[in-house]
XYZ file of C-alpha atoms in Angstrom:
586
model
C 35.654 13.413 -8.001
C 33.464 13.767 -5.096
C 31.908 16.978 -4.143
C 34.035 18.116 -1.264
C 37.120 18.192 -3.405
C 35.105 19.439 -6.371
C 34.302 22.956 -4.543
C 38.312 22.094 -3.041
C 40.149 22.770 -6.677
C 37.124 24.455 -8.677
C 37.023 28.090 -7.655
C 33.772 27.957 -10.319
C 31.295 25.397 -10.621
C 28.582 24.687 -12.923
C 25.809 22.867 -11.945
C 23.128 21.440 -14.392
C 20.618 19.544 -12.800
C 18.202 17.460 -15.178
C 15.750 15.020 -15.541
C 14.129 14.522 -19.134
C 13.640 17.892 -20.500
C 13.258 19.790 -17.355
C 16.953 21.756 -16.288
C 18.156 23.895 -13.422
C 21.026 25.714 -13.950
C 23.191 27.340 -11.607
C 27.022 28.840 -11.992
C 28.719 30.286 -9.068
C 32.007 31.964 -8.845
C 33.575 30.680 -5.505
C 37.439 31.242 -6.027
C 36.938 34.774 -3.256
C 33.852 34.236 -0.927
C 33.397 31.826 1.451
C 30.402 32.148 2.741
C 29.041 31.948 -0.720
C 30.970 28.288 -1.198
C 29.464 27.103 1.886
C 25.861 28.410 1.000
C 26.340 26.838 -2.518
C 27.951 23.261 -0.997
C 24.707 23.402 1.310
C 22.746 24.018 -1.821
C 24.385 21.522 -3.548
C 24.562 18.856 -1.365
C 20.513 19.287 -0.836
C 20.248 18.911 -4.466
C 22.295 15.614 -4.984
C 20.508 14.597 -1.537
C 16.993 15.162 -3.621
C 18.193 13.406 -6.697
C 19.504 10.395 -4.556
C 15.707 10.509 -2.372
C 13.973 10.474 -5.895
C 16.489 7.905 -7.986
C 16.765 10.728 -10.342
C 20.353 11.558 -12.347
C 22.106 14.736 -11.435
C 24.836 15.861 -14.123
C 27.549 17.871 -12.729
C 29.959 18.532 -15.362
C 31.981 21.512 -17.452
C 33.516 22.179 -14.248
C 36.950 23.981 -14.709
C 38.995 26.180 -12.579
C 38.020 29.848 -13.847
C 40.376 32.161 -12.999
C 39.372 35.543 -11.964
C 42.937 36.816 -10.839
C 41.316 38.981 -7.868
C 38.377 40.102 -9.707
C 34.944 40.105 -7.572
C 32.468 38.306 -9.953
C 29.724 36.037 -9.982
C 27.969 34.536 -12.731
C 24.505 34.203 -12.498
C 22.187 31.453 -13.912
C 19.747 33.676 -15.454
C 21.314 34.958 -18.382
C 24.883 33.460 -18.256
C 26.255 36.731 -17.587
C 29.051 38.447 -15.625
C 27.654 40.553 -13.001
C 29.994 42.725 -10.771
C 29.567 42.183 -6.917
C 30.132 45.297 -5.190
C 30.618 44.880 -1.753
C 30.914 42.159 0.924
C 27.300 42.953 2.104
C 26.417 41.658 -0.821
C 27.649 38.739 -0.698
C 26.563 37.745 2.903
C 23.033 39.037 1.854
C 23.324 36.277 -0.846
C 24.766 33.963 1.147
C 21.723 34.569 3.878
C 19.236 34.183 0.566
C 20.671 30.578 0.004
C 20.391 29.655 3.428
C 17.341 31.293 4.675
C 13.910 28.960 4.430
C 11.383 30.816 2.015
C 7.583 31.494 3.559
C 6.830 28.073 1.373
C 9.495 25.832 3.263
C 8.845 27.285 6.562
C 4.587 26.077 5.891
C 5.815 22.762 4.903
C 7.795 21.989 7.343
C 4.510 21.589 9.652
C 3.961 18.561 7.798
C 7.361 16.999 9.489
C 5.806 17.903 13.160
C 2.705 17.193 13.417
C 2.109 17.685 17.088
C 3.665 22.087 16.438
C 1.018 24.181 17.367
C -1.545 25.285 14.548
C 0.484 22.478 12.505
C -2.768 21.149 10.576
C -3.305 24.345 9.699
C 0.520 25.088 8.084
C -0.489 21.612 6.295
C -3.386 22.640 4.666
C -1.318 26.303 3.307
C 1.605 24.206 2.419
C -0.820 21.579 0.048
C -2.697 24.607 -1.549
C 0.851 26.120 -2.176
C 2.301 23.020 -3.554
C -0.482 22.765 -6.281
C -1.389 26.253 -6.639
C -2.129 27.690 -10.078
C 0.843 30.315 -11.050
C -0.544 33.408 -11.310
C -3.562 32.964 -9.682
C -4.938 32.736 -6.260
C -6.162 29.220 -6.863
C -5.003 25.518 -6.274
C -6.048 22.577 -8.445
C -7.846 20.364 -6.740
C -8.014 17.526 -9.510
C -4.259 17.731 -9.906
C -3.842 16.620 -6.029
C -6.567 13.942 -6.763
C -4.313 12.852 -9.359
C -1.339 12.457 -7.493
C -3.027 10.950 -4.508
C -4.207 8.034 -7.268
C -0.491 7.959 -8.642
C 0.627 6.925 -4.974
C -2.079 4.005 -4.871
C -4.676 5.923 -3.058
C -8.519 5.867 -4.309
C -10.856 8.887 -4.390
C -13.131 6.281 -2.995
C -11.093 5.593 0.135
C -13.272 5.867 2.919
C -10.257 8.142 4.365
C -10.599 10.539 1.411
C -14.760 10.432 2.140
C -15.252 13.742 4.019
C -13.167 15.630 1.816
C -14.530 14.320 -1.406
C -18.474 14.810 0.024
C -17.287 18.794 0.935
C -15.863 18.994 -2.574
C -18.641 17.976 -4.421
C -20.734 20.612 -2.462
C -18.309 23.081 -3.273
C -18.144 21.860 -6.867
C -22.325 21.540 -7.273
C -22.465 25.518 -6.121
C -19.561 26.602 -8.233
C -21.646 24.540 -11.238
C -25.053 26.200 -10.158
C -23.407 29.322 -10.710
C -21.621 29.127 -13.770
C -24.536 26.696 -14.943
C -22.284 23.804 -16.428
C -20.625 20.484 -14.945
C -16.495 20.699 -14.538
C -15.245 17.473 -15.010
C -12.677 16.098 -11.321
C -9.571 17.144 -13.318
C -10.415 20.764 -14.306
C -11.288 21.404 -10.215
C -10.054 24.803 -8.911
C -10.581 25.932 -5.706
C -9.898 29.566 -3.571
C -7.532 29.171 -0.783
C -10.370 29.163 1.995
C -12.801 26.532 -0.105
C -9.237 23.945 -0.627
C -8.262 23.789 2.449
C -11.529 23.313 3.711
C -11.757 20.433 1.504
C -8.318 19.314 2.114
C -8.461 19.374 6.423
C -10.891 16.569 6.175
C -8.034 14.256 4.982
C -4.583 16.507 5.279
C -3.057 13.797 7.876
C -3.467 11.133 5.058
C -2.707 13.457 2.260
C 0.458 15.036 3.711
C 1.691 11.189 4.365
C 1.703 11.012 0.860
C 3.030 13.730 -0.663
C 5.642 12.993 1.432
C 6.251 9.743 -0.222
C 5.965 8.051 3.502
C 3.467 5.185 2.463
C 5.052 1.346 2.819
C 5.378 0.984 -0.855
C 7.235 4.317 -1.824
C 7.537 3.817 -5.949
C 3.874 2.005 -6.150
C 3.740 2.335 -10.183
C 7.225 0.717 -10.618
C 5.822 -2.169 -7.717
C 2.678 -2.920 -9.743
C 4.113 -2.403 -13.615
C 5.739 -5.700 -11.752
C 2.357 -7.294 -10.552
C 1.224 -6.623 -13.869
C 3.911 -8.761 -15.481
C 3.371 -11.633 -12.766
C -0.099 -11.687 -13.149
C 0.079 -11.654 -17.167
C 2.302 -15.152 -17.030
C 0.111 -16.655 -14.533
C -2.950 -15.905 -16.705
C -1.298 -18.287 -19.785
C -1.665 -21.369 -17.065
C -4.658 -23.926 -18.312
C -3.776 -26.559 -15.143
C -6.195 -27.510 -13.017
C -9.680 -28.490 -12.500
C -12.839 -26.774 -10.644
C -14.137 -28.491 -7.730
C -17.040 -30.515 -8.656
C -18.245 -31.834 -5.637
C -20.241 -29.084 -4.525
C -22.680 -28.419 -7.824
C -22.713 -24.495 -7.223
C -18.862 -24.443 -7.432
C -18.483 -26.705 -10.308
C -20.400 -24.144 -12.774
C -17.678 -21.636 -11.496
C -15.981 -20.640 -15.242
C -12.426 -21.853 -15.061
C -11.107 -18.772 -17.086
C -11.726 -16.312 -14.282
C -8.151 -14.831 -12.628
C -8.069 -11.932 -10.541
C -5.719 -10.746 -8.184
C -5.989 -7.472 -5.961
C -3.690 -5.965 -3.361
C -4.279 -3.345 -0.391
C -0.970 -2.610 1.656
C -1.396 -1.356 4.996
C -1.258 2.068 4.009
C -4.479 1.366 1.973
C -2.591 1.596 -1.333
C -4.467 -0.693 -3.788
C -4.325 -2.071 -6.867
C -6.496 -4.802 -9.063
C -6.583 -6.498 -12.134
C -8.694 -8.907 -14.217
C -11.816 -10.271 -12.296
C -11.075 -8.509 -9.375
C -14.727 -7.679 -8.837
C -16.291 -11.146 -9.879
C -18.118 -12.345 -6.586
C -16.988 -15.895 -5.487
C -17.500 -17.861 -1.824
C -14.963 -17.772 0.571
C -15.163 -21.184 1.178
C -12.099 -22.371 3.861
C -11.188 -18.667 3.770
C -13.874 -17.723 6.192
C -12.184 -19.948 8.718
C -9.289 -17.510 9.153
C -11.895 -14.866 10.078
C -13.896 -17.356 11.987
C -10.802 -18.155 14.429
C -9.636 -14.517 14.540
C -13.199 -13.115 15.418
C -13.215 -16.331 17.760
C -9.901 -15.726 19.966
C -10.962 -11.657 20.165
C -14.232 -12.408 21.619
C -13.010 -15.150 23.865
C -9.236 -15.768 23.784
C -6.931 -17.782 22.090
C -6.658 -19.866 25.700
C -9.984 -20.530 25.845
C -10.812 -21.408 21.731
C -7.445 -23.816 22.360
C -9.250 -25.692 25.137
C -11.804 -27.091 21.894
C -9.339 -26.882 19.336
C -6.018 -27.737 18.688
C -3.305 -25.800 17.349
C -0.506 -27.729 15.745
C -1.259 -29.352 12.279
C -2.295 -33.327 12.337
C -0.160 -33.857 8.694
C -3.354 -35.725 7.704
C -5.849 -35.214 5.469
C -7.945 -31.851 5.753
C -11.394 -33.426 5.987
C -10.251 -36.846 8.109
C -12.083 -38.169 11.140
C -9.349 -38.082 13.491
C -8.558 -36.162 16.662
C -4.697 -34.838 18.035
C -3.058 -36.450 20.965
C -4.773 -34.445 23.393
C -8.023 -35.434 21.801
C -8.535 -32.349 20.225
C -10.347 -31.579 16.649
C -8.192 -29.753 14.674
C -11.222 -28.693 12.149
C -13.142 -25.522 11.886
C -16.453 -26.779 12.848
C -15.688 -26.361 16.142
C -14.414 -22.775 16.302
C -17.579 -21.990 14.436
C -19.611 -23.000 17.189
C -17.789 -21.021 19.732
C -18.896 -17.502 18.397
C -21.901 -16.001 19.990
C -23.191 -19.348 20.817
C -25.506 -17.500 23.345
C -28.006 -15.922 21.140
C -30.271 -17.011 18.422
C -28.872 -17.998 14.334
C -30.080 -14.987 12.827
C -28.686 -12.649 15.276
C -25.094 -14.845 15.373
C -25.224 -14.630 11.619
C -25.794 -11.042 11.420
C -22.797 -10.188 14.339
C -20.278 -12.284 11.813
C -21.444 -10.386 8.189
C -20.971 -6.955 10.451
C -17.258 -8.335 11.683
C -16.580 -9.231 8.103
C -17.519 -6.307 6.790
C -15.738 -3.963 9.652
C -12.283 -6.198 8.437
C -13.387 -5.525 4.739
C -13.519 -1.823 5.047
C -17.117 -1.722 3.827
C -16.137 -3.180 0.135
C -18.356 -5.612 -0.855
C -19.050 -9.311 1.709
C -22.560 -10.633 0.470
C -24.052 -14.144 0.930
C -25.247 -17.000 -1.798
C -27.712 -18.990 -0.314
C -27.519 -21.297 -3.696
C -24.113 -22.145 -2.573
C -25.318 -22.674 1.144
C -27.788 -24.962 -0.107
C -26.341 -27.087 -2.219
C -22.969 -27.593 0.388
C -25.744 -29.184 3.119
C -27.052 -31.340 0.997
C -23.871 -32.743 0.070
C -22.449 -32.573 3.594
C -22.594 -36.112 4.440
C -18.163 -36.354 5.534
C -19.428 -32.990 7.595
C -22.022 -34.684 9.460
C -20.081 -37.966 9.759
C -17.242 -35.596 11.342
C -19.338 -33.656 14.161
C -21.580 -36.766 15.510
C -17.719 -38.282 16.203
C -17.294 -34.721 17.956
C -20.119 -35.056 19.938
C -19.770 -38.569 21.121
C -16.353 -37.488 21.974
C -18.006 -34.438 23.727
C -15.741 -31.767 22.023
C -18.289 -28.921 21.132
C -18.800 -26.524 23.693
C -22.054 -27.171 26.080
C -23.822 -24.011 24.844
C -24.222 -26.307 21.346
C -27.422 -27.973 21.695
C -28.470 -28.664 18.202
C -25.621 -31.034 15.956
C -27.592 -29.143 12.875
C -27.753 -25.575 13.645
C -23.882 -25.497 14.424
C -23.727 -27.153 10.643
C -25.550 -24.847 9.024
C -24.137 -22.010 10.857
C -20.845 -23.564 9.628
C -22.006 -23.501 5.958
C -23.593 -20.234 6.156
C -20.264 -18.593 6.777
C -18.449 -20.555 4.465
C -21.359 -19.521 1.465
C -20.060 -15.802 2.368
C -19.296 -13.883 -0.531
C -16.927 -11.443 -1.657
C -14.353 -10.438 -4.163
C -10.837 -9.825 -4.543
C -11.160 -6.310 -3.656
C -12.827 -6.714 -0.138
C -10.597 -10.310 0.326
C -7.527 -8.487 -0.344
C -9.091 -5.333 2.350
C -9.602 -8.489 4.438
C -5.975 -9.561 4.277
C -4.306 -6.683 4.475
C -6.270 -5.891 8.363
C -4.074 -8.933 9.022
C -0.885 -7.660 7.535
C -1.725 -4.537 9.891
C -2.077 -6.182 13.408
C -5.938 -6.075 13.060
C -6.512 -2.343 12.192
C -8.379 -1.964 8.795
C -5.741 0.126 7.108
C -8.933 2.089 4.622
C -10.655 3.249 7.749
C -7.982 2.834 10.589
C -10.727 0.784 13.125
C -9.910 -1.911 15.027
C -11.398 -5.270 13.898
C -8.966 -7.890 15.479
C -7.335 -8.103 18.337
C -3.313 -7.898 17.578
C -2.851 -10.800 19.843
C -5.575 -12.739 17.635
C -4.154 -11.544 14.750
C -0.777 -13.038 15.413
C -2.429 -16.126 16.165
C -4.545 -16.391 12.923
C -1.601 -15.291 11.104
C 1.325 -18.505 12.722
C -1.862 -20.831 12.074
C -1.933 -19.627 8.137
C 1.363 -19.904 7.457
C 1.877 -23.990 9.330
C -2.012 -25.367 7.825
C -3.474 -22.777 5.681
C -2.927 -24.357 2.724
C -4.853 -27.801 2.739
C -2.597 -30.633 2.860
C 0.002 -28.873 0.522
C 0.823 -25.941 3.748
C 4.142 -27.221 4.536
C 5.614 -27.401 1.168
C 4.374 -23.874 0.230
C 5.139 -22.555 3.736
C 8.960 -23.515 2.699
C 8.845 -22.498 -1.274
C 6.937 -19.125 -0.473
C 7.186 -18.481 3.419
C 3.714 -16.547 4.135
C 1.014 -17.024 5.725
C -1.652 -18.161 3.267
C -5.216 -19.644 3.258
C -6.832 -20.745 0.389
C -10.726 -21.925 -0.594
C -11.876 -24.608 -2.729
C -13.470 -21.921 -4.846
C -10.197 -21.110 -5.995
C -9.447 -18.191 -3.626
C -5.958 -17.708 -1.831
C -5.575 -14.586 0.596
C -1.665 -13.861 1.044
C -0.271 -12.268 4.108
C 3.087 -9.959 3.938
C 3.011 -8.712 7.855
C 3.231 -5.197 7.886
C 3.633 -4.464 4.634
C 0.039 -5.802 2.221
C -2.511 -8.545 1.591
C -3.157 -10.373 -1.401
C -6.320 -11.844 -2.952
C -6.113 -14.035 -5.636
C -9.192 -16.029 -7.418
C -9.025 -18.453 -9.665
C -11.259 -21.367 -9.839
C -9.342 -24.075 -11.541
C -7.267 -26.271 -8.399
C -4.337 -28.462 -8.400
C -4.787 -32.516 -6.683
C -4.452 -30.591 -3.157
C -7.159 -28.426 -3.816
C -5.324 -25.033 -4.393
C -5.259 -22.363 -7.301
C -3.097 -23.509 -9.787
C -2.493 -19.691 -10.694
C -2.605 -18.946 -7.326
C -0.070 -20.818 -6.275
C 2.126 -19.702 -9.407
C 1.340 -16.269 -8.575
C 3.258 -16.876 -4.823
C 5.805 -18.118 -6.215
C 6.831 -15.588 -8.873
C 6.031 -13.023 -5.876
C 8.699 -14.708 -3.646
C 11.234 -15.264 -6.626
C 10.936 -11.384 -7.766
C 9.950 -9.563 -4.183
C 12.260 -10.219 -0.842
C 8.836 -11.087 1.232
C 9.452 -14.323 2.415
C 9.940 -14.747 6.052
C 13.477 -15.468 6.257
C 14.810 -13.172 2.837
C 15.703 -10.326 5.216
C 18.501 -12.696 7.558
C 21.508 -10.654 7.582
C 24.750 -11.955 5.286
C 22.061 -12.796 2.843
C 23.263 -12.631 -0.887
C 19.731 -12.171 -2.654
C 19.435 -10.200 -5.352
C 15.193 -9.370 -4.808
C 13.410 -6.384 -4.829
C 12.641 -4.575 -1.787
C 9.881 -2.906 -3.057
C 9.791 -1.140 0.491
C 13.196 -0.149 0.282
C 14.310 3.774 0.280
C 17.323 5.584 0.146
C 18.984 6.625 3.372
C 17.703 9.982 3.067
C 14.304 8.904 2.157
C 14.296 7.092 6.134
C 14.041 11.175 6.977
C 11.145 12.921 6.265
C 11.588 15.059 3.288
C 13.417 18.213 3.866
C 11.313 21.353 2.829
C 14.161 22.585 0.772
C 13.063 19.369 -1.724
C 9.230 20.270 -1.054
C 9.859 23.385 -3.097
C 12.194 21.682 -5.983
C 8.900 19.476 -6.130
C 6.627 22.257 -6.061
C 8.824 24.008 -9.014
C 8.464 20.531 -10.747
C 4.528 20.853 -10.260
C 4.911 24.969 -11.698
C 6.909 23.140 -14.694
C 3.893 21.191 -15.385
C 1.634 24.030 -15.809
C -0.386 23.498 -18.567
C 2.287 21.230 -20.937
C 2.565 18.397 -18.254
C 0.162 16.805 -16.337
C 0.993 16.033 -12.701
C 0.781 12.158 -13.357
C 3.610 12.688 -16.170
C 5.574 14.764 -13.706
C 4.831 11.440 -11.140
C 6.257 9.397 -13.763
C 9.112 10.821 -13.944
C 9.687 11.314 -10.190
C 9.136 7.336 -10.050
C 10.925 5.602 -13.246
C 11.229 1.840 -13.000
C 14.260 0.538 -11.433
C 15.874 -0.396 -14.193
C 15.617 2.504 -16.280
C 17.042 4.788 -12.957
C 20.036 2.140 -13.101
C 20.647 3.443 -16.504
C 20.079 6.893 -16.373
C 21.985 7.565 -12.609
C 24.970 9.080 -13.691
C 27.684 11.528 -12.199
C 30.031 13.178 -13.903
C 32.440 15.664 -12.728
């Protein structure tokens, strides 16, 4: 029975709203009052609209027709008790209570209009409300932290900087005074000293306590990743590259994947911090960097941009005489000034794109790739009888080695996956909002990934996994999901193309368990994938503040016996288990 005819033929309701051990209660007498049965359908309907927002069950049931026979009563939730109503003022003054916003819904809704006067500040009030102590004018600061990490967010994120630098000030006077350290978690702060700390950040932290980041139930979304990367780890194929001699002591056991969505949510696992060249990888960068500086018109007047089908490291030009190769593009950045200061301008553009995490360089690597750079060599003196490089290139050697510099670049699967996810986000590093690339370049870099990024094996993964991908002989793959994350895998073992072997398994358990490919969102499409970006069609509105204070009562529930991450846990159960438990009864 749906709700409408519920309140139709039930003059009293019960309503038991649940999840695990936590219940609200509420029984209403309607069979006389109508202004109370519309205040309690628009009370209600906000509740199954909050269950529906948050995948959580909602059990209305014991609902009978109670029949007072003209007598004015109302039970209450409190005590289960009949309580007389005397008068009709009464029951509009109840009816007002129902509908009127308290002083805590009226702060948060500043966080759905950001552009109200004073709104930052109603932000700020509404956080310290939402994680204030009960009984106390204090807020915990470590519970917010804790949340913030349960939505994907670091402490570390440059975003979260200011506040966490005016915290620890706060924090190192508070521990002067009392003359002990308090450990993140056991933070408290006054009113004025959290949302001091909390203005720093409160655009950022308001986006996600209102559950409006890309990937809405992140642990449920990663518990996945987890599994994925746990089957790709049992893969032994493959074989490092030996015919650079830096690459071929790589250890073949190292796997590590990260991911950074354009809302900077981020997640790693394995040898996500194990520093590796970027190899081929760099030439993604290379181009984009390239075409912002200059254009993609002018870079295409040296390069082409359609791939030749041949071999990735063949001496052969297009049919408008065009190199299709990297070398090229390479010696079309800065070409003006001297190698040091050209090599210096590309490690600060890398590391803008990275977000500050960690781009280094090996010069062992660098080394050892000239030496055995004879195909290289072979390939650019054709170029320059053919007079393709650019007329600022006056030395065949210095454009190599500025070549191999930038492809002995090193980094991680941390700052790749930073790297790649500036891409997913139209050039805009999505852990410090600058602009890196140009979105023009961007979309460029990103069509030339997805038709040659992949060695000679791009148009049969282009087809099985459908995004844009480029991938090093160090074992390195950077994945591109526009507008939604980027992907770093690394693992050194490669398959006869000269891929990841458990990077290319990886893709393709992504694409068979997660709707990113290209073309999985045509309409009339009968796929059964995850959207892991999916919400409910409440949760495409902001979130009403009448469910900002059932999730502040949540957070009061916790108190002491439940720790906001537990209390996060529940609010974001994996899919399967919210299949299960999403019942109605009536």
């Amino acid at each position: 029975m749906d709700l409408p005819s519920l309140l139709k033929t039930a003059p009293c309701i019960k309503v038991k709203m649940f999840a695990d051990d936590i219940k609200t209660y509420g029984i209403y007498d309607l069979s006389n009052y109508d202004e109370v049965r519309q205040a309690l359908e628009l009370s209600i309907k906000r509740m199954l609209d909050w269950s529906k927002m948050w995948d959580l069950p909602i059990n209305l049931d014991k609902c009978s027709v109670m029949r007072t026979e003209g007598r004015k009563e109302l039970i209450t939730a409190t005590h289960h008790k009949l309580r007389n109503i005397p008068s009709e003022k009464t029951i509009e003054n109840l009816s007002g209570n129902l509908l009127r916003p308290s002083s805590m819904t009226s702060l948060l809704r500043t966080l759905f209009n950001p552009y109200e006067k004073e709104a930052t500040k109603g932000q700020e009030d509404a956080i310290f409300e939402l994680f204030k102590i009960p009984g106390k004018n204090e807020a915990s600061i470590g519970r917010l932290l804790t949340v913030l990490k349960s939505f994907g967010l670091r402490v570390d994120d440059p975003r979260l900087k200011p506040m966490m630098r005016r915290l620890k000030q706060i924090e190192k006077q508070e521990e002067a005074k009392m003359n002990e350290a308090v450990e993140p978690e056991h933070w408290k702060l006054g009113r004025e000293h959290f949302k001091e700390c909390v203005a720093h950040s409160v655009d950022l932290i308001a986006q996600a306590l209102r559950n409006n980041l890309v990937i809405p139930s992140w642990h449920t979304f990663i518990d996945e990743i987890r599994i994925i990367y746990q089957e790709c780890a049992e893969i032994s194929d493959g074989n490092v590259a030996s015919y650079i001699p830096q690459l071929a002591r790589q250890s073949p056991h190292y796997w590590g994947v990260s991911i950074c969505t354009v809302d900077g949510q981020r997640a790693s696992f394995g040898d996500a911090k194990t520093p590796f060249c970027v190899q081929s990888v760099s030439k993604a960068f290379n181009y984009a960097i390239a075409a912002s500086d200059l254009g993609a018109a002018y870079v295409h007047t040296y390069v082409g941009e359609v791939t030749s089908g041949r071999l990735f490291n063949e001496i052969c030009f297009d049919s408008r005489n065009k190199n299709s190769g990297a070398i090229i593009v390479t010696s079309l950045i800065k070409n003006t000034i001297d190698m040091v200061d050209r090599f210096d301008y590309v490690i600060t553009q890398y590391r803008k794109i990275a977000g500050g995490e960690y781009i280094g360089f090996n010069n062992a690597t660098f080394l050892s790739e000239r030496a055995t750079a004879d195909r290289n060599y072979a390939i650019s003196y054709y170029m320059k009888e053919k007079k393709c490089f650019p007329p600022e290139t006056t030395s065949l050697t210095d454009a190599l080695d500025f070549y191999f510099q930038l492809c002995s670049v090193e980094g991680n699967c941390e700052s790749l996956s930073v790297m790649a996810a500036t891409l997913a986000n139209g050039g805009i590093c999505p852990i410090t909002e600058e602009k890196c690339i140009n979105p023009n370049a961007c979309r460029d870099v990103l069509t030339l990934m997805y038709s040659c990024g992949m060695y000679d094996a791009s148009g049969q993964f282009s087809f099985a996994v459908g995004l844009p991908t480029k991938s090093g002989v160090s074992g390195v793959m950077i994945v591109v999901v526009p507008n939604v994350m980027g992907i770093a895998l690394f693992s050194p073992p490669l398959d006869a193309l000269g891929n990841s072997c458990r990077g290319v398994a990886f893709c393709k358990k992504l694409i068979a368990k997660f709707n990113f490919h290209n073309y999985d969102s045509l309409l009339h499409a009968t796929s059964h994938k995850v959207d892991p970006k999916r919400r409910d069609k409440e949760r495409n509105l902001l979130l009403r503040p009448s469910m900002w204070l059932d999730l502040k009562i949540w957070l009061r529930l916790g108190g002491l016996l439940r720790s906001t991450s537990e209390i996060c846990r529940l609010l974001f159960t994996s899919r399967e288990r919210r299949k299960s438990q999403k019942k109605f009864y009536v």
